[in-house]
């Protein structure tokens, strides 16, 4: 029986009538971070809190029914989600005292469920976005057609100055319509589950292109942009359009977070495994309680925000095999690191020692 208990993946703890640990198998030791030799005779509440163990051992039907299945989160020795239940031995044999606690690791199941929910949520958002894009696309096409007609009519004007002035206005309008159309297509491409079309790109160049697109907003807000792009940064294989969308969303968030006249710092760095783009602002920072929710759809602190920006960023970075790191301190700003994996990485092999003789 001892061999069988030790072979089980489920954790098993046997309690005496005083709710003290009298036996635990190897899985239980690993899950809760103790050794039986040290924990024997210790109260179980030291490891599993918020449970009325006296009521359980007395076979209180109400408390026992609550413990048929319970899920807890533990952080030591490893962050896990555990499902456990308690069986008083008196429920099996009235002469017996104590209880058995049986629990298992459900961390992977929770992650799988979370991924499934996220996938369904993204699918619903994609359908919604496609519908919205269609409704916006039709008026844009109509506007573009009428601008073309207006452009043709301007050519018939005899007044050269008036023709020139109107032509400039029409050109600006057509350019903005084209920009809106591009934004919609990029948004759909970023949101829909599609594999990135990767090509070697210099991330600094993509950042510069993004800043150039946003230069009017940066100027209007009187923001100071400081960049540091070393020349020894290697190219990485990324989807140009999607990664520009990442930079646009992150920089947009930083600009909106800062008050008039803030400082935006953008730099690139390299390591053995990644090329990183670091975007830092000196805004008010993010509330620690809200930091974990920034990737949730429709979660936004801005009156005019959609709450989709960071969700799209997370999606694109994940599809590229990248990583996101966020450090934020209230009153001092936010620092976001986007890490893109290098394909030129090679294992650094140690040279074998030369054998003499």
Coordinates of C-alpha atoms in Angstrom, one line a residue:
X1 CA 0.0 0.0 0.0
X2 CA 2.9 2.4 0.8
X3 CA 4.3 1.8 -2.7
X4 CA 0.9 2.4 -4.3
X5 CA 0.4 5.6 -2.4
X6 CA 3.8 6.9 -3.4
X7 CA 3.1 6.1 -7.1
X8 CA -0.1 8.1 -7.2
X9 CA -0.1 11.6 -8.8
X10 CA -2.8 12.7 -6.4
X11 CA -1.7 14.0 -3.0
X12 CA -2.8 12.1 0.0
X13 CA -2.7 13.3 3.6
X14 CA -4.0 11.3 6.6
X15 CA -5.0 13.3 9.6
X16 CA -5.4 12.1 13.2
X17 CA -8.4 13.1 15.4
X18 CA -6.6 16.4 16.3
X19 CA -6.3 17.4 12.6
X20 CA -2.6 16.7 12.7
X21 CA -0.7 15.2 9.8
X22 CA 0.1 11.5 10.5
X23 CA 0.9 10.5 6.9
X24 CA 1.5 12.1 3.5
X25 CA 2.7 10.7 0.2
X26 CA 5.4 12.1 -2.1
X27 CA 2.9 14.0 -4.2
X28 CA 1.4 15.8 -1.2
X29 CA 4.9 16.8 -0.1
X30 CA 5.7 18.3 -3.5
X31 CA 2.4 20.1 -3.8
X32 CA 2.5 21.8 -0.3
X33 CA 6.3 22.1 0.1
X34 CA 7.0 20.0 3.2
X35 CA 8.7 16.8 4.2
X36 CA 6.7 14.2 6.2
X37 CA 9.5 13.8 8.7
X38 CA 9.2 17.6 9.6
X39 CA 5.5 18.0 9.2
X40 CA 4.3 14.9 11.1
X41 CA 2.3 16.0 14.1
X42 CA 1.8 19.5 12.6
X43 CA -1.7 20.9 12.3
X44 CA -3.0 20.6 8.7
X45 CA -4.4 24.2 8.9
X46 CA -0.8 25.4 8.6
X47 CA -0.9 24.3 4.9
X48 CA -4.6 24.4 4.2
X49 CA -6.2 27.4 5.8
X50 CA -9.8 28.7 6.1
X51 CA -11.3 25.4 6.8
X52 CA -13.0 24.4 10.1
X53 CA -11.2 21.1 10.6
X54 CA -12.8 20.4 13.9
X55 CA -16.2 20.4 12.3
X56 CA -15.0 18.1 9.5
X57 CA -13.5 15.6 11.9
X58 CA -16.7 15.6 13.9
X59 CA -18.5 14.7 10.7
X60 CA -20.5 17.9 10.6
X61 CA -22.7 17.2 7.5
X62 CA -23.0 20.9 6.4
X63 CA -19.2 21.6 6.6
X64 CA -18.4 18.2 5.0
X65 CA -20.8 18.8 2.1
X66 CA -19.1 22.1 1.4
X67 CA -15.8 20.2 1.2
X68 CA -16.8 17.6 -1.3
X69 CA -14.9 19.7 -3.9
X70 CA -13.0 22.8 -3.2
X71 CA -10.4 24.6 -5.3
X72 CA -7.6 26.7 -3.8
X73 CA -4.7 28.6 -5.0
X74 CA -1.2 28.1 -3.5
X75 CA 1.9 30.1 -4.1
X76 CA 4.5 28.0 -2.3
X77 CA 6.6 26.1 -3.3
X78 CA 5.2 26.7 -6.7
X79 CA 2.2 28.6 -8.0
X80 CA -0.6 26.1 -8.5
X81 CA -4.3 25.6 -8.4
X82 CA -5.3 22.6 -6.4
X83 CA -8.6 20.8 -6.1
X84 CA -9.2 18.7 -3.0
X85 CA -11.8 17.0 -0.9
X86 CA -11.9 15.6 2.6
X87 CA -13.3 12.2 3.7
X88 CA -13.7 11.7 7.5
X89 CA -12.8 8.1 8.3
X90 CA -15.9 7.8 10.4
X91 CA -17.9 8.1 7.3
X92 CA -16.4 4.8 6.2
X93 CA -16.1 3.1 9.6
X94 CA -17.7 4.6 12.7
X95 CA -14.9 3.2 14.9
X96 CA -12.2 5.1 12.9
X97 CA -11.1 8.6 13.8
X98 CA -9.4 11.2 11.7
X99 CA -9.7 12.0 8.0
X100 CA -8.1 11.7 4.6
X101 CA -7.4 14.7 2.4
X102 CA -7.0 13.9 -1.3
X103 CA -6.1 16.6 -3.8
X104 CA -4.7 17.0 -7.3
X105 CA -3.1 19.7 -9.5
X106 CA -5.7 21.4 -11.8
X107 CA -3.4 24.2 -13.0
X108 CA -3.2 22.9 -16.6
X109 CA -7.0 22.3 -16.7
X110 CA -7.6 25.9 -15.6
X111 CA -5.1 27.2 -18.2
X112 CA -6.7 25.1 -20.9
X113 CA -10.2 26.4 -19.9
X114 CA -8.9 30.0 -19.9
X115 CA -7.4 29.6 -23.4
X116 CA -10.6 28.1 -24.7
X117 CA -12.6 31.0 -23.3
X118 CA -10.2 33.5 -24.8
X119 CA -10.4 31.8 -28.2
X120 CA -14.2 32.0 -28.1
X121 CA -14.1 35.6 -27.0
X122 CA -11.6 36.5 -29.8
X123 CA -13.8 34.8 -32.3
X124 CA -16.8 36.8 -31.2
X125 CA -14.8 40.0 -31.3
X126 CA -13.6 39.1 -34.8
X127 CA -17.2 38.7 -36.0
X128 CA -18.1 41.9 -34.4
X129 CA -15.1 43.7 -35.9
X130 CA -15.9 42.4 -39.3
X131 CA -19.5 43.6 -39.1
X132 CA -18.4 47.1 -37.9
X133 CA -15.7 47.3 -40.6
X134 CA -18.3 46.4 -43.2
X135 CA -20.6 49.1 -42.0
X136 CA -17.8 51.7 -42.0
X137 CA -16.3 50.5 -45.3
X138 CA -19.5 51.2 -47.3
X139 CA -19.7 54.9 -46.4
X140 CA -16.0 55.2 -47.0
X141 CA -16.4 53.8 -50.5
X142 CA -19.2 56.2 -51.1
X143 CA -17.2 59.1 -49.9
X144 CA -14.3 58.1 -52.0
X145 CA -16.5 57.9 -55.1
X146 CA -18.0 61.3 -54.5
X147 CA -14.5 62.8 -53.9
X148 CA -13.5 61.4 -57.3
X149 CA -16.5 63.0 -58.9
X150 CA -15.8 66.3 -57.1
X151 CA -12.2 66.1 -58.3
X152 CA -13.3 65.8 -61.9
X153 CA -15.7 68.8 -61.5
X154 CA -12.9 70.9 -60.1
X155 CA -11.0 70.5 -63.3
X156 CA -13.8 72.5 -65.1
X157 CA -13.3 75.6 -62.9
X158 CA -11.8 78.6 -64.7
X159 CA -10.6 80.3 -61.6
X160 CA -7.1 78.9 -61.2
X161 CA -6.7 79.9 -57.5
X162 CA -10.1 78.5 -56.5
X163 CA -9.3 75.3 -58.4
X164 CA -6.0 74.9 -56.6
X165 CA -7.5 75.5 -53.2
X166 CA -10.3 73.1 -53.7
X167 CA -7.9 70.5 -55.2
X168 CA -5.8 70.7 -52.0
X169 CA -8.9 70.1 -49.8
X170 CA -10.0 67.1 -51.9
X171 CA -6.5 65.6 -51.9
X172 CA -6.4 65.8 -48.1
X173 CA -9.9 64.3 -47.8
X174 CA -9.0 61.4 -50.1
X175 CA -5.8 60.8 -48.2
X176 CA -7.6 60.6 -44.9
X177 CA -10.2 58.2 -46.4
X178 CA -7.4 56.0 -47.6
X179 CA -5.8 56.1 -44.1
X180 CA -9.1 55.1 -42.5
X181 CA -9.4 52.2 -44.9
X182 CA -5.9 51.1 -44.1
X183 CA -6.5 51.3 -40.3
X184 CA -9.7 49.1 -40.7
X185 CA -7.8 46.5 -42.7
X186 CA -4.9 46.5 -40.3
X187 CA -7.3 46.2 -37.3
X188 CA -9.0 43.2 -38.9
X189 CA -5.8 41.5 -39.8
X190 CA -4.4 42.0 -36.3
X191 CA -7.6 40.7 -34.6
X192 CA -8.4 37.7 -36.7
X193 CA -6.5 34.5 -36.0
X194 CA -4.0 34.5 -38.9
X195 CA -0.4 33.5 -39.0
X196 CA 2.0 36.4 -39.4
X197 CA 3.8 36.8 -42.7
X198 CA 7.3 37.1 -41.4
X199 CA 10.2 38.8 -43.2
X200 CA 13.5 40.1 -41.8
X201 CA 12.9 43.6 -40.4
X202 CA 14.8 46.2 -38.5
X203 CA 12.5 47.0 -35.5
X204 CA 14.0 50.5 -35.2
X205 CA 12.8 51.3 -38.7
X206 CA 9.3 50.1 -38.0
X207 CA 9.2 52.2 -34.8
X208 CA 10.4 55.3 -36.8
X209 CA 7.7 54.7 -39.4
X210 CA 5.1 54.4 -36.6
X211 CA 6.3 57.6 -35.0
X212 CA 6.1 59.4 -38.3
X213 CA 2.5 58.4 -38.7
X214 CA 1.7 59.7 -35.3
X215 CA 3.8 62.9 -35.6
X216 CA 0.8 65.2 -35.7
X217 CA -0.6 63.9 -32.5
X218 CA 2.8 64.0 -30.8
X219 CA 3.2 67.6 -31.9
X220 CA -0.3 68.6 -30.8
X221 CA 0.3 67.2 -27.4
X222 CA 3.7 68.9 -27.2
X223 CA 5.4 65.6 -26.4
X224 CA 9.1 65.1 -26.4
X225 CA 10.3 61.9 -28.0
X226 CA 13.7 60.5 -27.1
X227 CA 15.0 57.6 -29.2
X228 CA 18.1 55.3 -28.8
X229 CA 18.6 52.9 -31.6
X230 CA 22.1 51.3 -31.6
X231 CA 23.4 50.2 -35.0
X232 CA 24.4 46.7 -33.8
X233 CA 20.8 45.5 -33.5
X234 CA 20.1 42.5 -35.7
X235 CA 17.0 42.1 -37.9
X236 CA 14.2 39.9 -36.7
X237 CA 11.6 38.0 -38.7
X238 CA 8.2 39.7 -38.1
X239 CA 5.0 40.7 -39.9
X240 CA 5.6 44.4 -40.7
X241 CA 1.9 45.4 -40.6
X242 CA 1.1 43.6 -37.4
X243 CA 4.2 44.8 -35.5
X244 CA 3.5 48.4 -36.6
X245 CA 0.1 47.9 -35.1
X246 CA 1.7 46.8 -31.8
X247 CA 3.9 49.9 -31.7
X248 CA 1.0 52.1 -32.7
X249 CA -1.2 50.8 -29.9
X250 CA 1.5 50.9 -27.2
X251 CA 2.7 54.4 -28.2
X252 CA -0.9 55.6 -28.4
X253 CA -1.6 54.4 -24.8
X254 CA 1.6 56.1 -23.6
X255 CA 0.6 59.4 -25.3
X256 CA -2.9 59.3 -23.9
X257 CA -1.6 58.5 -20.4
X258 CA 0.7 61.5 -20.2
X259 CA -0.4 65.0 -19.6
X260 CA 0.5 67.8 -22.0
X261 CA 4.2 68.0 -22.5
X262 CA 5.3 64.5 -21.4
X263 CA 8.4 62.6 -22.4
X264 CA 8.3 59.4 -24.4
X265 CA 11.4 57.3 -24.5
X266 CA 11.9 54.5 -27.1
X267 CA 14.9 52.3 -27.5
X268 CA 16.0 49.0 -28.8
X269 CA 18.3 46.4 -27.1
X270 CA 19.6 43.0 -27.9
X271 CA 20.3 39.9 -25.9
X272 CA 21.3 36.3 -26.8
X273 CA 17.7 35.4 -27.4
X274 CA 15.7 38.5 -28.1
X275 CA 15.7 41.9 -29.8
X276 CA 13.7 44.2 -27.5
X277 CA 11.8 47.5 -28.0
X278 CA 11.4 49.5 -24.8
X279 CA 8.7 52.1 -24.6
X280 CA 8.7 54.3 -21.5
X281 CA 6.5 57.3 -20.5
X282 CA 6.5 59.6 -17.5
X283 CA 2.7 59.5 -17.1
X284 CA 0.7 58.7 -13.9
X285 CA 1.4 55.0 -14.1
X286 CA -1.1 52.1 -13.8
X287 CA -3.0 51.2 -10.6
X288 CA -1.5 47.8 -9.5
X289 CA -5.1 46.4 -9.0
X290 CA -5.8 47.2 -12.7
X291 CA -2.5 46.0 -14.1
X292 CA -3.6 42.4 -14.5
X293 CA -6.7 43.4 -16.5
X294 CA -5.1 45.5 -19.2
X295 CA -5.3 42.6 -21.7
X296 CA -9.0 42.0 -21.2
X297 CA -11.2 43.1 -24.1
X298 CA -13.1 46.4 -23.5
X299 CA -11.1 47.1 -20.3
X300 CA -10.1 50.7 -20.6
X301 CA -9.6 53.7 -18.3
X302 CA -10.0 56.3 -21.1
X303 CA -13.4 57.8 -21.9
X304 CA -12.9 57.3 -25.6
X305 CA -11.0 54.0 -25.5
X306 CA -12.2 50.7 -27.0
X307 CA -10.3 48.5 -24.6
X308 CA -9.0 46.4 -27.5
X309 CA -5.6 47.9 -28.0
X310 CA -3.6 45.8 -25.5
X311 CA -5.5 42.6 -26.3
X312 CA -4.4 43.0 -29.9
X313 CA -0.8 43.7 -28.7
X314 CA -0.8 40.5 -26.6
X315 CA -2.2 38.5 -29.5
X316 CA 0.3 39.6 -32.1
X317 CA 3.3 39.2 -29.7
X318 CA 2.1 35.7 -28.8
X319 CA 1.8 34.8 -32.5
X320 CA 5.4 36.0 -33.0
X321 CA 6.6 33.9 -30.1
X322 CA 7.4 37.2 -28.2
X323 CA 7.2 38.3 -24.7
X324 CA 5.7 41.4 -22.9
X325 CA 7.0 42.9 -19.7
X326 CA 5.2 45.8 -18.0
X327 CA 6.6 47.7 -15.1
X328 CA 4.5 50.6 -13.8
X329 CA 4.8 52.8 -10.8
X330 CA 2.0 55.2 -9.9
X331 CA 3.2 58.8 -10.2
X332 CA 6.4 57.9 -12.1
X333 CA 5.2 56.3 -15.4
X334 CA 5.1 53.0 -17.2
X335 CA 7.9 51.0 -18.9
X336 CA 6.8 48.3 -21.4
X337 CA 9.3 45.9 -23.0
X338 CA 8.4 44.0 -26.2
X339 CA 10.8 41.1 -26.8
X340 CA 11.0 39.5 -30.3
X341 CA 12.9 36.2 -30.6
X342 CA 16.1 36.2 -32.7
X343 CA 16.3 33.6 -35.4
X344 CA 20.1 34.0 -35.6
X345 CA 20.6 32.7 -32.1
X346 CA 23.0 29.8 -31.8
X347 CA 23.9 27.7 -28.8
X348 CA 27.1 28.7 -27.2
X349 CA 28.9 25.4 -26.9
X350 CA 31.8 25.1 -24.5
X351 CA 35.0 23.9 -26.0
X352 CA 36.0 20.4 -24.9
X353 CA 39.2 20.3 -22.8
X354 CA 42.3 19.1 -24.7
X355 CA 43.4 15.7 -23.5
X356 CA 47.1 15.4 -23.1
X357 CA 48.9 12.3 -24.2

